[in-house]
Coordinates of C-alpha atoms and ligand atoms in Angstrom, one line a residue:
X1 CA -37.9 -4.2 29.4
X2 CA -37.7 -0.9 27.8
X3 CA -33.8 0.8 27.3
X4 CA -32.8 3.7 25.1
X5 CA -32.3 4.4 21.4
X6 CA -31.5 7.2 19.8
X7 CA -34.0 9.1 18.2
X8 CA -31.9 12.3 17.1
X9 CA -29.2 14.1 16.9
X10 CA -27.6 17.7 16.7
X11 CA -24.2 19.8 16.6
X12 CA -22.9 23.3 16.6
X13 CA -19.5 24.5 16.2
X14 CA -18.6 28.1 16.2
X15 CA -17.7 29.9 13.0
X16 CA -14.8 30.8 13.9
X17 CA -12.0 28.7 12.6
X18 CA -8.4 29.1 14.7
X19 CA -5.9 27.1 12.4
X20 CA -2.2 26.2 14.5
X21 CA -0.8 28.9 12.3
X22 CA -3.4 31.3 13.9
X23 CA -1.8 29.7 17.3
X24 CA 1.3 31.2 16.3
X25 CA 1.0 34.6 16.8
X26 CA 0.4 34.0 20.6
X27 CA 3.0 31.6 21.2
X28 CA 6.4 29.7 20.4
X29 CA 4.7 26.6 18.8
X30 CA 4.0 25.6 15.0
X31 CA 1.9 23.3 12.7
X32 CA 3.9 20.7 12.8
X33 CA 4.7 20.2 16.3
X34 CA 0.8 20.5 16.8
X35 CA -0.4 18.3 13.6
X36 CA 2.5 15.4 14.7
X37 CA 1.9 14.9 18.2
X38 CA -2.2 15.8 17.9
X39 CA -2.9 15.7 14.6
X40 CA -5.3 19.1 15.1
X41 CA -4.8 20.9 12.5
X42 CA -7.7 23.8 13.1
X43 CA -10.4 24.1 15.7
X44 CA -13.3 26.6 16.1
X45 CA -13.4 29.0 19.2
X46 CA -16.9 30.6 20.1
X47 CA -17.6 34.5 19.7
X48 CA -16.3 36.1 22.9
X49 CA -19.7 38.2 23.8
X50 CA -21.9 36.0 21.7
X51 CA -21.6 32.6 22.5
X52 CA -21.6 30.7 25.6
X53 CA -21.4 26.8 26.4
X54 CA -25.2 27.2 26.6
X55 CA -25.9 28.9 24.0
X56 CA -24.0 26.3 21.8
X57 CA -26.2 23.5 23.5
X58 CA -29.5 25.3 22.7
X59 CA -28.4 24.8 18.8
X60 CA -27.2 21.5 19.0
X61 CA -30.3 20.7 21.1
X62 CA -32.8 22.4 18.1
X63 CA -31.5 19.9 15.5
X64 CA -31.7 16.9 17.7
X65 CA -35.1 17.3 19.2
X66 CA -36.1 18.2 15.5
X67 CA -34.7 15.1 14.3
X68 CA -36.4 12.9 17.0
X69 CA -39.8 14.4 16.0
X70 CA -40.7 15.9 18.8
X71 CA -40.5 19.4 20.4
X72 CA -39.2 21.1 23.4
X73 CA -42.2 21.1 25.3
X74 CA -41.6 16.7 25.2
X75 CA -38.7 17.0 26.7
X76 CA -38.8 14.4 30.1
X77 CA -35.3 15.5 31.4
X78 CA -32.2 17.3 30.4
X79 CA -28.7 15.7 31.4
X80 CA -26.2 18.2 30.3
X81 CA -22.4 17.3 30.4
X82 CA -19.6 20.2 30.4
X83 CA -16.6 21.2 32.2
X84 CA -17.0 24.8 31.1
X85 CA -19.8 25.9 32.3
X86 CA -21.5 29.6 31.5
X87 CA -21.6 29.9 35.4
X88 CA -20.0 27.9 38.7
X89 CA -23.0 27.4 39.6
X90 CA -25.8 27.1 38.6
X91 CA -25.2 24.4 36.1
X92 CA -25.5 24.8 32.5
X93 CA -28.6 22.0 32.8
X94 CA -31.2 25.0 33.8
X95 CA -29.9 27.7 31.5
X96 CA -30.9 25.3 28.4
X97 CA -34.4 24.2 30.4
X98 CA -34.8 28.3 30.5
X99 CA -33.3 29.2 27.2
X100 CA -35.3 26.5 25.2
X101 CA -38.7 27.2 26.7
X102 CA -39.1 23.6 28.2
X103 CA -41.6 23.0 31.3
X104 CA -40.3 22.6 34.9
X105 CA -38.7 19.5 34.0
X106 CA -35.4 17.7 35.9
X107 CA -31.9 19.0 34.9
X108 CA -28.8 16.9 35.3
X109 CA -25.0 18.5 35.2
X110 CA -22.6 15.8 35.0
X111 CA -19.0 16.8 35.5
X112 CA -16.7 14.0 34.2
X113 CA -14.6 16.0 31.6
X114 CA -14.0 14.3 28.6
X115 CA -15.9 10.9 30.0
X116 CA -18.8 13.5 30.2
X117 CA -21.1 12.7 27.3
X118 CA -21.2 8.3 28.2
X119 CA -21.7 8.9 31.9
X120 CA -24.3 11.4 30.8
X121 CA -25.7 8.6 27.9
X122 CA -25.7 5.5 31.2
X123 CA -27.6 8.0 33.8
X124 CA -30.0 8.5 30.6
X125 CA -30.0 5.4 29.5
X126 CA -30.8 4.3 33.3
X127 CA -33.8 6.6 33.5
X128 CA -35.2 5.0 30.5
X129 CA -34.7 1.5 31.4
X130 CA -36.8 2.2 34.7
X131 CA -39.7 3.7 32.9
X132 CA -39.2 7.4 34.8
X133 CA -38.3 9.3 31.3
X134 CA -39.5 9.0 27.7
X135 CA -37.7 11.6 26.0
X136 CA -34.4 12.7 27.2
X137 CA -32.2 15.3 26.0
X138 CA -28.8 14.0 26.2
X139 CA -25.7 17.2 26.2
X140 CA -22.0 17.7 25.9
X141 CA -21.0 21.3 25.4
X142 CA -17.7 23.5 25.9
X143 CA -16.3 26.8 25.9
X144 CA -12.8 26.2 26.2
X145 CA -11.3 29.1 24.4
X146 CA -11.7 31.2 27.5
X147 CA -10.0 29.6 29.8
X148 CA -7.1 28.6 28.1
X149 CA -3.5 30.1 28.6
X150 CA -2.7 31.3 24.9
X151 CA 0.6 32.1 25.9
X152 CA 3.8 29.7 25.3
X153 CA 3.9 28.7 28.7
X154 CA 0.2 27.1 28.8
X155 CA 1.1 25.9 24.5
X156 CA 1.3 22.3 26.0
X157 CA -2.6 22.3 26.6
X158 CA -4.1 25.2 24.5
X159 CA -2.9 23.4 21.3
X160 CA -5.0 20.8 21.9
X161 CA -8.8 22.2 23.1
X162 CA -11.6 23.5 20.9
X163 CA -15.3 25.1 21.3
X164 CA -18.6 22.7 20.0
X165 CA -21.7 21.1 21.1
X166 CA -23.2 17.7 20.2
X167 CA -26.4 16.4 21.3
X168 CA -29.0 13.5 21.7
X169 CA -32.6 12.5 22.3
X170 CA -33.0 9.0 24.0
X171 CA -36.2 7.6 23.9
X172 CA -37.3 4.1 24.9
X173 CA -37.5 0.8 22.6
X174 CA -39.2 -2.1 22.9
X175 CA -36.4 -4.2 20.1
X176 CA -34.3 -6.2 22.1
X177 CA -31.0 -5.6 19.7
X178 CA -31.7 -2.5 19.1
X179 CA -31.0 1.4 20.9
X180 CA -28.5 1.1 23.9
X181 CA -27.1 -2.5 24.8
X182 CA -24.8 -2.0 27.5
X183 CA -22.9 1.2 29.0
X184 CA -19.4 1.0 31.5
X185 CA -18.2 3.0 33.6
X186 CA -15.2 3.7 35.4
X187 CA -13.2 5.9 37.6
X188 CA -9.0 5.9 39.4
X189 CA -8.9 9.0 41.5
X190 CA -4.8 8.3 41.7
X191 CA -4.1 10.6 39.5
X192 CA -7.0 13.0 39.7
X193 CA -4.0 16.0 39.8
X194 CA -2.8 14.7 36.2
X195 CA -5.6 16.9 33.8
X196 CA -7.2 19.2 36.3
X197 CA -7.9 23.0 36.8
X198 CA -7.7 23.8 40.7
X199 CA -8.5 26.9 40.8
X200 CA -11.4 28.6 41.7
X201 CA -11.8 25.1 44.5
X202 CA -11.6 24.4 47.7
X203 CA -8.5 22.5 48.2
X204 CA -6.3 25.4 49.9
X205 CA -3.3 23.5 48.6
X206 CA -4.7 20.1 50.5
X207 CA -4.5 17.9 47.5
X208 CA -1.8 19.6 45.5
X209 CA 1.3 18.7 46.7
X210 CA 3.7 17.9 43.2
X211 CA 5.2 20.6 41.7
X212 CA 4.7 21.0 38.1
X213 CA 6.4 23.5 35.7
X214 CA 5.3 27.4 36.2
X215 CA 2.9 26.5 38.8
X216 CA 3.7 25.9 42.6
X217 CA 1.0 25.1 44.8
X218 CA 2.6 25.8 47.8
X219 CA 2.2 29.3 46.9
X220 CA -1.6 29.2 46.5
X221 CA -3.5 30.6 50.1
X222 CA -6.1 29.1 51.1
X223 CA -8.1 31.3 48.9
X224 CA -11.0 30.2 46.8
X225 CA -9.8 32.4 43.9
X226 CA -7.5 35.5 44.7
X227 CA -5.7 38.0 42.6
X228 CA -2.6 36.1 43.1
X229 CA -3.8 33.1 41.4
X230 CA -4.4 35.3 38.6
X231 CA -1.3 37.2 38.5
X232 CA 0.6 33.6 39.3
X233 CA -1.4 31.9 36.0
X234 CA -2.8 29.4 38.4
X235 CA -6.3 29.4 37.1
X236 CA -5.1 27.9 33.9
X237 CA -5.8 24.0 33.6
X238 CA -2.7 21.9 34.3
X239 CA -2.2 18.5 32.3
X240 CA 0.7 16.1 32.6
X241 CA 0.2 14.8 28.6
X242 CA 2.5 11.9 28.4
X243 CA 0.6 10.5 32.1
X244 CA -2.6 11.0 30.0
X245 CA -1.4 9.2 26.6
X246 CA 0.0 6.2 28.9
X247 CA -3.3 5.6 30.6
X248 CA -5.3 6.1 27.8
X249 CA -3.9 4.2 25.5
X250 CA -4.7 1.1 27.8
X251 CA -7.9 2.2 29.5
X252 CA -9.9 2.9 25.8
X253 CA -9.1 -0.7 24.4
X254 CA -10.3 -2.1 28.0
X255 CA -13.2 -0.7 28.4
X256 CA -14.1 -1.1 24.9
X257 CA -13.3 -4.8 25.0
X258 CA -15.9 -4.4 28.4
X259 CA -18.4 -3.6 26.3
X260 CA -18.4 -6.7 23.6
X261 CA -17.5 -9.0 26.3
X262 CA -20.5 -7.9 27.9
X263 CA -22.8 -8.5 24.3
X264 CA -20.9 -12.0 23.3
X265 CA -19.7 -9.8 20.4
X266 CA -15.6 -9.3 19.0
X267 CA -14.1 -6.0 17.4
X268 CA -14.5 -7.2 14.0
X269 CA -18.5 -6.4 15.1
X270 CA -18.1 -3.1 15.1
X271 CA -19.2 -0.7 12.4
X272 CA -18.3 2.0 14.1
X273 CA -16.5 3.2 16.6
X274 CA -16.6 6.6 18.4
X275 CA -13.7 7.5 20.6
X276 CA -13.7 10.6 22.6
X277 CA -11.2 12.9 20.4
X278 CA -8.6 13.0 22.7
X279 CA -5.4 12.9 20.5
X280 CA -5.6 11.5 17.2
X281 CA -2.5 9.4 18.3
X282 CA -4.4 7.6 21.0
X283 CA -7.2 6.7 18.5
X284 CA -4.6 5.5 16.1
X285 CA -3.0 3.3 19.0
X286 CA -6.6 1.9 20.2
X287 CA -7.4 1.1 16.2
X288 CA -4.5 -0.4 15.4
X289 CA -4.9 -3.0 19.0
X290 CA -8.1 -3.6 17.9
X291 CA -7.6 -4.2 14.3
X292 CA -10.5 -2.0 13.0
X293 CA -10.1 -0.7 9.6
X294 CA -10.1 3.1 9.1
X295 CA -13.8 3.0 8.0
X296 CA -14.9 1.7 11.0
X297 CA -13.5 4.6 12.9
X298 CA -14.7 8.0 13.1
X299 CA -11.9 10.9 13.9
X300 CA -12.7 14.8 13.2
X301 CA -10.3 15.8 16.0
X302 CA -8.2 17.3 12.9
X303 CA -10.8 20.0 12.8
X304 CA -12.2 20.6 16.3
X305 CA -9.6 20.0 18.5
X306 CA -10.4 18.1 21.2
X307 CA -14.2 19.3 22.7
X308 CA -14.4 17.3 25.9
X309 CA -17.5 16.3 26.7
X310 CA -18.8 17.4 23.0
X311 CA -16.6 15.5 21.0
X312 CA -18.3 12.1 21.2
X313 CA -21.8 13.3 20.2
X314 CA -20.2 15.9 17.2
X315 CA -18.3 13.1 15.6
X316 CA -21.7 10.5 16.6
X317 CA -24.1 13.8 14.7
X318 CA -21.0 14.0 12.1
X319 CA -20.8 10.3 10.9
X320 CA -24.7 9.9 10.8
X321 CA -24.8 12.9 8.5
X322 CA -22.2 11.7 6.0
X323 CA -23.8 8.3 6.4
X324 CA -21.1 6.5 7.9
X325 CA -23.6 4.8 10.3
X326 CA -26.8 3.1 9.0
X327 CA -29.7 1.1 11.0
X328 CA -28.6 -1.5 12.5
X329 CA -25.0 -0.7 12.6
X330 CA -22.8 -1.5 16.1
X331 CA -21.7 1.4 17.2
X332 CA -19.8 1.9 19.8
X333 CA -18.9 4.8 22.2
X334 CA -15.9 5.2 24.0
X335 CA -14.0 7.9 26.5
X336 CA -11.4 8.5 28.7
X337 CA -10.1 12.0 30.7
X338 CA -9.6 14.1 33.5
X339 CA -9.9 12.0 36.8
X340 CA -9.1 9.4 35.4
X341 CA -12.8 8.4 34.2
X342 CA -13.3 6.6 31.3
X343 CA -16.5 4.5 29.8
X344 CA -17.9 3.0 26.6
X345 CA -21.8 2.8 25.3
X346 CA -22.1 -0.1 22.8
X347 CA -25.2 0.8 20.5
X348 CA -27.2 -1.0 17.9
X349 CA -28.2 2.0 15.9
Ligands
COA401 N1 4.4 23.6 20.6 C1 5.7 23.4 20.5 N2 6.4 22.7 21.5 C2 5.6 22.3 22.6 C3 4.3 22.5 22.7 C4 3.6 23.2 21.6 N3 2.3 23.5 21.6 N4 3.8 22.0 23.8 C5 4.9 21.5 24.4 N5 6.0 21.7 23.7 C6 7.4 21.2 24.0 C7 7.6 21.0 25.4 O1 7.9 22.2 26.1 C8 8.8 20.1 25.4 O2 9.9 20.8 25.2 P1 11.3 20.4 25.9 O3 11.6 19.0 25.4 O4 12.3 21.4 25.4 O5 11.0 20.5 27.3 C9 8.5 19.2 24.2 O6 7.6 20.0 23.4 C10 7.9 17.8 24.5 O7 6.9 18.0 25.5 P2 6.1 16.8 26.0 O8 5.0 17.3 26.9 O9 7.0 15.8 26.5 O10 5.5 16.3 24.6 P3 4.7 15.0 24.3 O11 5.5 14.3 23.2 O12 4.3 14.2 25.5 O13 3.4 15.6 23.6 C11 1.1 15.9 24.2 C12 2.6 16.3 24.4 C13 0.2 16.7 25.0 C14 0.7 16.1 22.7 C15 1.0 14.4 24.5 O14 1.6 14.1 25.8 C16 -0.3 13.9 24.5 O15 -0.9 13.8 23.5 N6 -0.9 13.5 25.7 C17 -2.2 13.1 25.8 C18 -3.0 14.4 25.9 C19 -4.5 14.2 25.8 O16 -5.0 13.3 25.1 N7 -5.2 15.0 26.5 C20 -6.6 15.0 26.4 C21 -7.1 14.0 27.4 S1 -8.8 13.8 27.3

């Protein structure tokens, strides 16, 4: 049976580099506070007028459709993963089919944060397996810088996020240990409130209920998005970070460990593993559980911030470029965010 390998891939960040002294000049916060607790020390934000989420795809997109030898015009599908979309809706999916020239093909938006980029990899890799698809183009793109709060009372989240793209072309193998062996996925909608922008939604204050610091939802009206919200800060994205690090730091080992379990295979297979660039801290914690030396993990969080659903395939483009990952290499993928989702895509390269 046919799965998926990958036959390219492709990033963009902006030029733009924002370093945490930068940071500074909006807000009480400083370079160390920043580099101990995230270990960012810069990130790029995208030009206000010039760039969008989409337009950041479409060059990530041109280097890994290049790199697959093939063109636009092969493209089979597009599943494009974002949480910062140019528009509410439509999704950014049909702006890249429209910007890059492809035919009337099928375009997917997943919305699964920073679990974005491996739900978007399975639902490829799914399409493949069944024979539907040949060449996919697989996205994860943000724009975060403008829709951050860059004021000290939003500092305990706009630290942390930065602008990029990454992406794939999955295309179908015949090699049994080779291209996509397994993908998992999961989801605990307990704590969807933890990392989550409510505003504009539909929830007139039917989900919110706990009151978190200089935001209370019992103020919000039943408004889809009002001037109030606004004035009130409420359309900035609220995170509870140490409810985050706690779950992480036990759901990325886990689901991980899911994915050799499922192969037969141990951590000392891996060659490579990929985590989602939460928090440098987290990927610390699931290196040091398990026991993976520092060359068979890939961190650039340190100089992109955390890009959501664009982090996994920038670091994946990254490490192939410096040639930290060779044929026939494990690799392995691995997410977890806003939700809680979280997933992992073990890969022989
Ligand atoms: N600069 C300086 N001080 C800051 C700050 C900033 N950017 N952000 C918050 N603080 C302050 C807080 O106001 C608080 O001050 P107080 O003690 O006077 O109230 C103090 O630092 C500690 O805040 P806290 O939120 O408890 O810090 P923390 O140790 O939990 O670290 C995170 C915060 C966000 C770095 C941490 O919780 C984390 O990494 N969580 C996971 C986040 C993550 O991975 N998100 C992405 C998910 S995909």
């Amino acid at each position: 049976m046919p799965h998926a390998k990958i036959a390219g891939t492709g990033m963009y960040v902006p030029e733009h580099v924002v370093t945490n002294f930068d940071l500074q000049k909006y807000m009480d916060t400083s370079d160390d506070w920043i580099r101990e607790r995230t270990g960012i020390q810069e990130r790029r934000f995208a030009g206000r007028d010039t760039e969008t989420t989409t337009t950041m795809a479409v060059e990530a997109s041109k280097t890994a459709i290049e790199r697959a030898g093939i063109t636009p015009q092969d493209i089979d599908f597009i599943v494009f993963a974002t949480l910062s979309p140019d528009y509410y809706f439509p999704g950014c999916g049909v702006l890249l089919q429209r910007a890059m020239k492809m035919r009337e093909i099928g375009a997917l938006d997943v919305r699964n944060q920073c679990s974005g980029f491996v739900y978007a990899i399975s639902v490829a890799d799914q399409f493949i397996r069944s024979g539907m698809y040949k060449n996919i183009l697989v996205v994860g793109s943000e724009k975060h810088s403008f829709g951050l709060d860059f004021s000290t009372r939003g500092r305990s989240v706009s630290v942390i996020f930065g602008d990029g793209a990454g992406a794939v072309v999955l295309q179908p193998t015949e090699e049994e240990d080779r291209g996509i062996l397994s993908t998992h996925l999961h989801s605990d909608g307990e704590s969807a409130e933890s990392l989550a922008m409510y505003n504009p939604g539909t929830h007139a204050n039917h989900w919110v209920q706990q009151p978190v610091a200089d935001f209370n939802p019992a103020e919000i009206g039943d408004m889809f998005m009002s001037h109030s919200m606004i004035d009130k800060a409420q359309n900035f994205p609220y995170m509870d970070g140490p409810a985050v690090f706690k779950k992480a730091i036990v759901k990325f080992p886990e689901v991980i460990m899911e994915a050799l379990d499922a192969n037969g295979l141990k951590p000392g297979d891996i060659d490579m593993l990929i985590p989602h660039q939460a928090n440098l801290r987290i990927a610390q914690f699931v290196q040091q559980k398990l026991g993976l030396s520092d060359d068979k993990v890939y961190n650039n969080i340190q100089k992109y911030g955390n890009t959501t659903a664009a982090s996994i395939p920038i670091a994946l483009c990254e490490a192939w470029e410096a040639g930290k990952i060779k044929p026939a290499d494990l690799v392995c993928l691995a997410s977890f965010g806003s939700g809680f989702t979280w997933g992992s895509a073990l890969l022989r390269w």
